[in-house]
Amino acid sequence: MSDIIILAIESSCDDTGAAVVANGNILANVVASQSIHEKWGGVVPELASRAHMQHVVPVVHEALQIAGIDKKDLSAIALTAGPGLIGSLLVGATFAKSFALALDIPLISVNHLQAHVMALLIDEPKPSFPFLCLLVSGGHTQLIVVKAPLDFEIIGQTTDDAAGEAFDKTAKILGITYPGGPLLDKLAQKGNHTIHKFPKPQIAELDFSFSGFKTSVLYYIEKQKKLNPNFVAENINDLCAAIQYTIVETLTDKVLKAIEQTGITQVAIAGGVAANSGLRQKLQLLSQQKGFDLYIPAFQYCTDNAAMIAITAQYQYMKNDFADQSLAPYPRVSL
Ligand code: KG4
Ligand code: ZN
């Protein structure tokens, strides 16, 4: 059988990524992050689209160069088709379609959420099937039974905000600049989580809700600021620790419940919030105490990256799951 070599493009939000996979091995994974949004306190969609436009060609060049692959050797071009910001998706998709057309090779349309989960199949050790995956990204929080590559069953999800939004929105309340989640994580590591207490959201079954939690943080901060205008500055590390602790406990409680309900003991996490130090540590502790096997992707494969698009595309290629030139990105789509 000849080699399967795929170039993948990821442009769903504010990072432009390109990766090359050859027969299941990632040869290159390049990401250009956009610092432009820091000034605005969040991702500005139109600025993101323009930055993708500037980054996509250099990033692809670099990925091919690192991989040592000539474009003529490519078997297919993969792209993120959604979910994401439509302007950002259009840049990646238009580039991918043009490149595939010029090289006369097939296109592969990849679901960004599926790809976050498929990132677990990049490095050894890999979970065996079926495994339970907590997918925690900026827009999604889901508990999934992964039955086989590309075969998912959602058994729980958020009814409002995602865990990533809970981090980002509470970080904003504290005046922590974008990107809120990673910065809150850093400060939390220097704090004590027992000084301030926030109620854990109580939601039935395996579902989640974080919007009430965000409101309780807001009310608490407003009340304390009336008593002491310097309250946030004086308590920042402990506040971050308490927020992180509450979000992590909420997530891990549901993971334990899902293990109990399904009987599955292969457990994994994926998505940007899987980079959170508190979540990683708590799950590592629980896996030792409760005896389940834990799989966490390397940091670079948790947050948005093209390697996860490439590995997903590799499996789609083997199933002859190709897209045609009429493909258009879709901003809202589930697993
Ligand atoms: O998966 P991702 O990179 O993009 C989406 O597909 O949404 O996830 C981004 C989310 C953001 O909400 C970001 O704040 C959060 O992941 N995040 C973190 C950490 N790193 C990224 N949240 C908490 N702690 C972190 N270390
Ligand atoms: Zn993502």
Short mmCIF file of C-alpha atoms and ligand atoms in Angstrom, two decimals:
data_model
loop_
_atom_site.label_atom_id
_atom_site.label_comp_id
_atom_site.label_asym_id
_atom_site.label_seq_id
_atom_site.Cartn_x
_atom_site.Cartn_y
_atom_site.Cartn_z
CA MET A 1 0.00 0.00 0.00
CA SER A 2 1.30 3.49 -0.82
CA ASP A 3 1.87 6.14 1.83
CA ILE A 4 -1.02 8.29 3.01
CA ILE A 5 0.29 11.83 3.53
CA ILE A 6 -2.16 14.55 4.52
CA LEU A 7 -1.77 18.30 5.02
CA ALA A 8 -4.32 19.66 7.52
CA ILE A 9 -5.42 23.26 8.08
CA GLU A 10 -7.06 24.49 11.30
CA SER A 11 -8.55 28.01 11.41
CA SER A 12 -11.69 27.79 13.55
CA CYS A 13 -10.89 30.56 16.02
CA ASP A 14 -7.78 32.67 16.62
CA ASP A 15 -4.93 30.24 15.90
CA THR A 16 -3.82 29.38 12.36
CA GLY A 17 -2.51 25.82 12.28
CA ALA A 18 -1.02 23.51 9.66
CA ALA A 19 0.11 19.93 10.23
CA VAL A 20 1.37 17.01 8.17
CA VAL A 21 0.54 13.40 9.00
CA ALA A 22 2.10 10.41 7.23
CA ASN A 23 0.60 6.96 7.84
CA GLY A 24 -0.65 8.05 11.29
CA ASN A 25 2.56 9.81 12.38
CA ILE A 26 2.56 13.58 12.88
CA LEU A 27 5.58 14.95 10.99
CA ALA A 28 4.90 18.66 11.61
CA ASN A 29 2.49 20.73 13.69
CA VAL A 30 2.78 24.51 13.31
CA VAL A 31 0.59 27.12 15.03
CA ALA A 32 0.60 30.89 14.56
CA SER A 33 -1.21 32.56 17.46
CA GLN A 34 -2.83 35.97 17.12
CA SER A 35 -1.77 38.44 19.81
CA ILE A 36 -3.92 41.17 18.22
CA HIS A 37 -6.95 40.22 20.38
CA GLU A 38 -5.25 40.90 23.74
CA LYS A 39 -5.85 44.62 23.35
CA TRP A 40 -9.62 44.02 22.99
CA GLY A 41 -10.04 41.53 25.84
CA GLY A 42 -11.33 38.76 23.55
CA VAL A 43 -11.31 37.40 20.02
CA VAL A 44 -12.50 39.98 17.47
CA PRO A 45 -13.87 37.87 14.57
CA GLU A 46 -12.97 40.27 11.75
CA LEU A 47 -9.43 40.72 13.02
CA ALA A 48 -9.12 36.93 13.36
CA SER A 49 -10.14 36.41 9.72
CA ARG A 50 -7.59 38.96 8.51
CA ALA A 51 -4.83 37.41 10.62
CA HIS A 52 -5.66 33.91 9.22
CA MET A 53 -5.35 35.41 5.74
CA GLN A 54 -1.86 36.66 6.61
CA HIS A 55 -0.71 33.48 8.38
CA VAL A 56 -2.12 30.59 6.34
CA VAL A 57 0.46 30.46 3.52
CA PRO A 58 3.60 30.90 5.72
CA VAL A 59 2.26 28.35 8.22
CA VAL A 60 1.64 25.77 5.47
CA HIS A 61 5.09 26.39 3.98
CA GLU A 62 6.69 25.89 7.39
CA ALA A 63 4.75 22.68 8.09
CA LEU A 64 5.75 21.14 4.74
CA GLN A 65 9.35 22.19 5.28
CA ILE A 66 9.55 20.73 8.81
CA ALA A 67 7.90 17.52 7.59
CA GLY A 68 10.33 17.30 4.68
CA ILE A 69 7.39 16.72 2.34
CA ASP A 70 6.99 18.12 -1.16
CA LYS A 71 3.46 19.25 -1.99
CA LYS A 72 3.44 16.80 -4.91
CA ASP A 73 3.67 13.93 -2.38
CA LEU A 74 0.43 14.89 -0.60
CA SER A 75 -2.46 12.41 -0.77
CA ALA A 76 -5.17 14.82 0.47
CA ILE A 77 -5.84 18.22 2.08
CA ALA A 78 -7.90 18.34 5.27
CA LEU A 79 -9.62 21.37 6.76
CA THR A 80 -11.68 22.29 9.78
CA ALA A 81 -15.22 22.74 8.52
CA GLY A 82 -16.76 23.77 11.88
CA PRO A 83 -17.78 24.64 14.48
CA GLY A 84 -16.07 28.00 14.76
CA LEU A 85 -16.08 31.60 13.62
CA ILE A 86 -17.43 31.67 10.07
CA GLY A 87 -14.94 34.24 8.72
CA SER A 88 -12.01 32.27 10.16
CA LEU A 89 -13.34 28.95 8.85
CA LEU A 90 -13.84 30.45 5.37
CA VAL A 91 -10.17 31.45 5.12
CA GLY A 92 -8.92 27.93 5.93
CA ALA A 93 -11.54 26.23 3.77
CA THR A 94 -10.93 28.47 0.77
CA PHE A 95 -7.19 27.90 0.99
CA ALA A 96 -7.64 24.13 1.36
CA LYS A 97 -10.09 23.88 -1.54
CA SER A 98 -7.82 25.88 -3.85
CA PHE A 99 -4.75 23.86 -2.88
CA ALA A 100 -6.55 20.53 -3.37
CA LEU A 101 -7.88 21.69 -6.73
CA ALA A 102 -4.44 22.84 -7.88
CA LEU A 103 -2.81 19.54 -6.80
CA ASP A 104 -5.77 17.46 -8.05
CA ILE A 105 -6.07 15.55 -4.76
CA PRO A 106 -9.09 14.93 -2.50
CA LEU A 107 -10.41 17.19 0.26
CA ILE A 108 -11.31 15.97 3.73
CA SER A 109 -13.80 17.93 5.84
CA VAL A 110 -13.12 17.56 9.58
CA ASN A 111 -15.37 18.34 12.55
CA HIS A 112 -13.31 20.35 15.06
CA LEU A 113 -14.97 18.70 18.08
CA GLN A 114 -14.37 15.18 16.80
CA ALA A 115 -10.76 16.22 16.19
CA HIS A 116 -10.26 17.35 19.80
CA VAL A 117 -11.24 13.82 20.91
CA MET A 118 -9.24 12.13 18.14
CA ALA A 119 -6.12 13.96 19.47
CA LEU A 120 -6.00 11.11 21.99
CA LEU A 121 -4.99 8.80 19.15
CA ILE A 122 -1.84 10.77 18.26
CA ASP A 123 0.66 9.66 20.91
CA GLU A 124 1.28 6.46 22.87
CA PRO A 125 -0.12 5.35 25.23
CA LYS A 126 -3.53 5.48 23.53
CA PRO A 127 -6.80 4.54 25.24
CA SER A 128 -8.49 1.35 24.07
CA PHE A 129 -12.13 1.31 22.98
CA PRO A 130 -14.62 2.07 24.33
CA PHE A 131 -13.26 4.99 26.33
CA LEU A 132 -14.93 7.81 28.19
CA CYS A 133 -13.89 11.32 27.16
CA LEU A 134 -14.54 14.62 28.89
CA LEU A 135 -14.37 17.19 26.08
CA VAL A 136 -13.83 20.65 27.57
CA SER A 137 -13.20 23.49 25.12
CA GLY A 138 -14.07 27.16 24.82
CA GLY A 139 -17.56 26.45 23.46
CA HIS A 140 -18.32 22.85 24.48
CA THR A 141 -18.45 20.66 27.57
CA GLN A 142 -19.46 17.09 26.85
CA LEU A 143 -19.09 13.61 28.26
CA ILE A 144 -18.67 11.17 25.39
CA VAL A 145 -18.42 7.42 25.01
CA VAL A 146 -15.92 6.87 22.19
CA LYS A 147 -16.81 3.45 20.78
CA ALA A 148 -14.29 3.44 17.92
CA PRO A 149 -12.39 6.10 15.94
CA LEU A 150 -15.04 8.58 14.66
CA ASP A 151 -17.84 6.76 16.52
CA PHE A 152 -19.12 8.85 19.44
CA GLU A 153 -22.10 8.83 21.80
CA ILE A 154 -22.75 11.97 23.88
CA ILE A 155 -23.95 11.00 27.37
CA GLY A 156 -23.84 14.45 29.02
CA GLN A 157 -23.34 18.09 28.12
CA THR A 158 -23.66 21.65 29.32
CA THR A 159 -27.07 23.28 29.28
CA ASP A 160 -25.57 26.79 29.02
CA ASP A 161 -21.93 27.95 29.34
CA ALA A 162 -19.00 25.65 28.60
CA ALA A 163 -16.20 25.07 31.14
CA GLY A 164 -13.86 27.22 29.02
CA GLU A 165 -16.40 30.04 29.09
CA ALA A 166 -16.67 29.66 32.87
CA PHE A 167 -12.90 30.19 33.11
CA ASP A 168 -12.86 33.08 30.62
CA LYS A 169 -15.91 34.92 31.97
CA THR A 170 -14.91 34.69 35.64
CA ALA A 171 -11.36 35.75 34.66
CA LYS A 172 -12.91 38.83 33.02
CA ILE A 173 -14.88 39.60 36.22
CA LEU A 174 -11.53 39.59 38.06
CA GLY A 175 -10.04 41.90 35.44
CA ILE A 176 -7.70 39.21 34.07
CA THR A 177 -6.96 39.94 30.44
CA TYR A 178 -7.60 37.62 27.51
CA PRO A 179 -6.83 34.73 27.28
CA GLY A 180 -8.47 34.32 30.69
CA GLY A 181 -8.31 30.54 31.24
CA PRO A 182 -4.53 29.99 31.08
CA LEU A 183 -3.79 33.15 33.13
CA LEU A 184 -6.33 32.21 35.80
CA ASP A 185 -4.68 28.78 35.97
CA LYS A 186 -1.25 30.38 36.56
CA LEU A 187 -2.51 32.60 39.39
CA ALA A 188 -4.53 29.75 40.94
CA GLN A 189 -1.33 27.76 41.40
CA LYS A 190 -0.11 30.44 43.85
CA GLY A 191 -3.41 30.62 45.78
CA ASN A 192 -5.34 28.82 48.50
CA HIS A 193 -8.72 27.52 47.34
CA THR A 194 -10.25 27.33 50.85
CA ILE A 195 -10.36 31.09 51.62
CA HIS A 196 -13.29 31.96 49.31
CA LYS A 197 -16.10 29.51 48.58
CA PHE A 198 -18.37 29.29 45.57
CA PRO A 199 -21.33 26.93 45.27
CA LYS A 200 -20.88 23.94 42.97
CA PRO A 201 -23.59 23.83 40.27
CA GLN A 202 -26.08 21.03 41.00
CA ILE A 203 -27.36 19.60 37.71
CA ALA A 204 -29.09 16.28 37.17
CA GLU A 205 -27.47 13.21 35.65
CA LEU A 206 -24.36 13.81 33.52
CA ASP A 207 -25.20 17.33 32.37
CA PHE A 208 -23.42 20.55 33.35
CA SER A 209 -24.34 24.21 33.88
CA PHE A 210 -21.92 27.04 34.53
CA SER A 211 -23.92 30.26 34.05
CA GLY A 212 -25.22 30.34 37.67
CA PHE A 213 -21.67 29.79 38.91
CA LYS A 214 -20.45 32.78 36.90
CA THR A 215 -23.24 34.94 38.41
CA SER A 216 -22.37 33.82 41.95
CA VAL A 217 -18.73 34.87 41.38
CA LEU A 218 -19.93 38.24 40.05
CA TYR A 219 -22.22 38.93 43.05
CA TYR A 220 -19.55 37.86 45.54
CA ILE A 221 -16.93 40.15 44.00
CA GLU A 222 -19.34 43.11 43.80
CA LYS A 223 -20.32 42.69 47.46
CA GLN A 224 -16.71 42.44 48.63
CA LYS A 225 -15.62 45.41 46.53
CA LYS A 226 -18.18 47.60 48.32
CA LEU A 227 -16.48 46.72 51.62
CA ASN A 228 -12.93 46.99 50.26
CA PRO A 229 -12.24 48.56 46.84
CA ASN A 230 -8.88 46.71 46.70
CA PHE A 231 -10.48 43.33 47.41
CA VAL A 232 -9.71 41.74 44.02
CA ALA A 233 -6.10 42.90 43.89
CA GLU A 234 -5.46 41.77 47.46
CA ASN A 235 -7.06 38.34 46.95
CA ILE A 236 -6.40 37.57 43.30
CA ASN A 237 -4.48 34.30 43.75
CA ASP A 238 -6.94 32.88 46.29
CA LEU A 239 -9.93 33.93 44.17
CA CYS A 240 -8.45 32.20 41.11
CA ALA A 241 -7.72 29.10 43.19
CA ALA A 242 -11.33 28.99 44.49
CA ILE A 243 -12.80 29.46 40.99
CA GLN A 244 -10.55 26.79 39.48
CA TYR A 245 -11.25 24.42 42.36
CA THR A 246 -15.04 24.77 41.91
CA ILE A 247 -14.92 24.23 38.12
CA VAL A 248 -12.56 21.25 38.45
CA GLU A 249 -14.66 19.61 41.19
CA THR A 250 -17.81 20.09 39.10
CA LEU A 251 -16.17 18.40 36.09
CA THR A 252 -14.53 15.56 38.00
CA ASP A 253 -17.71 14.73 39.98
CA LYS A 254 -19.45 14.07 36.65
CA VAL A 255 -16.54 12.03 35.32
CA LEU A 256 -16.79 9.76 38.38
CA LYS A 257 -20.56 9.52 37.89
CA ALA A 258 -20.06 8.60 34.22
CA ILE A 259 -17.54 5.87 35.13
CA GLU A 260 -20.06 4.48 37.63
CA GLN A 261 -22.94 4.57 35.14
CA THR A 262 -21.10 3.14 32.12
CA GLY A 263 -18.62 0.83 33.84
CA ILE A 264 -15.93 2.16 31.47
CA THR A 265 -12.53 2.52 33.13
CA GLN A 266 -10.55 3.98 30.22
CA VAL A 267 -10.90 7.73 30.83
CA ALA A 268 -9.61 10.66 28.80
CA ILE A 269 -9.86 14.44 28.58
CA ALA A 270 -9.59 16.67 25.53
CA GLY A 271 -9.97 20.32 24.47
CA GLY A 272 -8.37 23.55 25.67
CA VAL A 273 -9.43 23.19 29.32
CA ALA A 274 -7.66 19.80 29.40
CA ALA A 275 -4.50 21.96 29.61
CA ASN A 276 -5.65 23.19 33.05
CA SER A 277 -3.18 22.17 35.78
CA GLY A 278 -5.87 21.72 38.44
CA LEU A 279 -7.98 19.42 36.25
CA ARG A 280 -4.97 17.32 35.24
CA GLN A 281 -3.77 16.94 38.85
CA LYS A 282 -7.21 16.12 40.26
CA LEU A 283 -7.85 13.46 37.63
CA GLN A 284 -4.40 11.95 38.16
CA LEU A 285 -5.15 11.68 41.88
CA LEU A 286 -8.58 10.18 41.25
CA SER A 287 -7.23 7.66 38.75
CA GLN A 288 -4.86 6.34 41.46
CA GLN A 289 -7.54 6.36 44.17
CA LYS A 290 -10.34 4.83 42.07
CA GLY A 291 -8.25 2.66 39.77
CA PHE A 292 -9.21 3.93 36.32
CA ASP A 293 -6.75 4.45 33.44
CA LEU A 294 -6.26 8.11 32.58
CA TYR A 295 -5.20 9.53 29.19
CA ILE A 296 -4.37 13.22 28.75
CA PRO A 297 -3.07 14.62 25.44
CA ALA A 298 0.21 16.57 25.40
CA PHE A 299 -0.39 20.32 25.97
CA GLN A 300 0.12 21.15 22.30
CA TYR A 301 -2.71 18.76 21.34
CA CYS A 302 -5.20 20.10 23.95
CA THR A 303 -5.61 23.65 22.70
CA ASP A 304 -6.46 24.28 19.05
CA ASN A 305 -3.97 22.67 16.68
CA ALA A 306 -3.85 21.18 13.20
CA ALA A 307 -2.32 17.84 14.27
CA MET A 308 -5.70 16.77 15.65
CA ILE A 309 -7.32 17.69 12.31
CA ALA A 310 -4.63 15.67 10.51
CA ILE A 311 -5.06 12.52 12.61
CA THR A 312 -8.86 12.67 12.20
CA ALA A 313 -8.43 13.12 8.45
CA GLN A 314 -6.16 10.06 8.35
CA TYR A 315 -9.00 7.90 9.73
CA GLN A 316 -11.52 9.54 7.37
CA TYR A 317 -9.18 8.86 4.43
CA MET A 318 -9.13 5.16 5.32
CA LYS A 319 -12.96 5.18 5.28
CA ASN A 320 -13.03 7.00 1.91
CA ASP A 321 -14.81 9.89 3.59
CA PHE A 322 -13.99 12.72 1.19
CA ALA A 323 -15.63 16.11 0.55
CA ASP A 324 -16.16 17.72 -2.82
CA GLN A 325 -15.51 21.24 -4.06
CA SER A 326 -19.04 22.37 -3.10
CA LEU A 327 -18.06 22.09 0.57
CA ALA A 328 -18.80 25.16 2.73
CA PRO A 329 -17.90 25.59 6.40
CA TYR A 330 -20.61 25.47 9.04
CA PRO A 331 -20.23 27.70 12.13
CA ARG A 332 -22.53 25.65 14.36
CA VAL A 333 -22.35 21.90 14.45
CA SER A 334 -22.26 19.27 17.16
CA LEU A 335 -20.33 16.02 17.34
O1 KG4 B 1 -10.21 23.84 22.61
P1 KG4 B 1 -9.84 25.27 22.63
O2 KG4 B 1 -8.40 25.64 22.41
O3 KG4 B 1 -10.68 26.10 21.62
C1 KG4 B 1 -12.03 25.79 21.34
O4 KG4 B 1 -12.27 24.91 20.51
O5 KG4 B 1 -12.87 26.44 22.01
O6 KG4 B 1 -10.30 25.82 24.04
C2 KG4 B 1 -10.15 27.15 24.40
C3 KG4 B 1 -10.59 27.29 25.85
C4 KG4 B 1 -10.63 28.74 26.31
O7 KG4 B 1 -11.82 28.94 27.03
C5 KG4 B 1 -9.40 28.84 27.21
O8 KG4 B 1 -9.52 29.81 28.22
C6 KG4 B 1 -9.36 27.44 27.79
O9 KG4 B 1 -9.66 26.59 26.71
N1 KG4 B 1 -8.04 27.10 28.36
C7 KG4 B 1 -7.83 26.93 29.68
C8 KG4 B 1 -6.44 26.65 29.84
N2 KG4 B 1 -5.87 26.65 28.60
C9 KG4 B 1 -6.87 26.93 27.71
N3 KG4 B 1 -8.67 26.99 30.72
C10 KG4 B 1 -8.17 26.76 31.94
N4 KG4 B 1 -6.86 26.50 32.17
C11 KG4 B 1 -5.97 26.43 31.16
N5 KG4 B 1 -4.68 26.16 31.40
ZN ZN B 2 -10.96 23.80 19.88
#
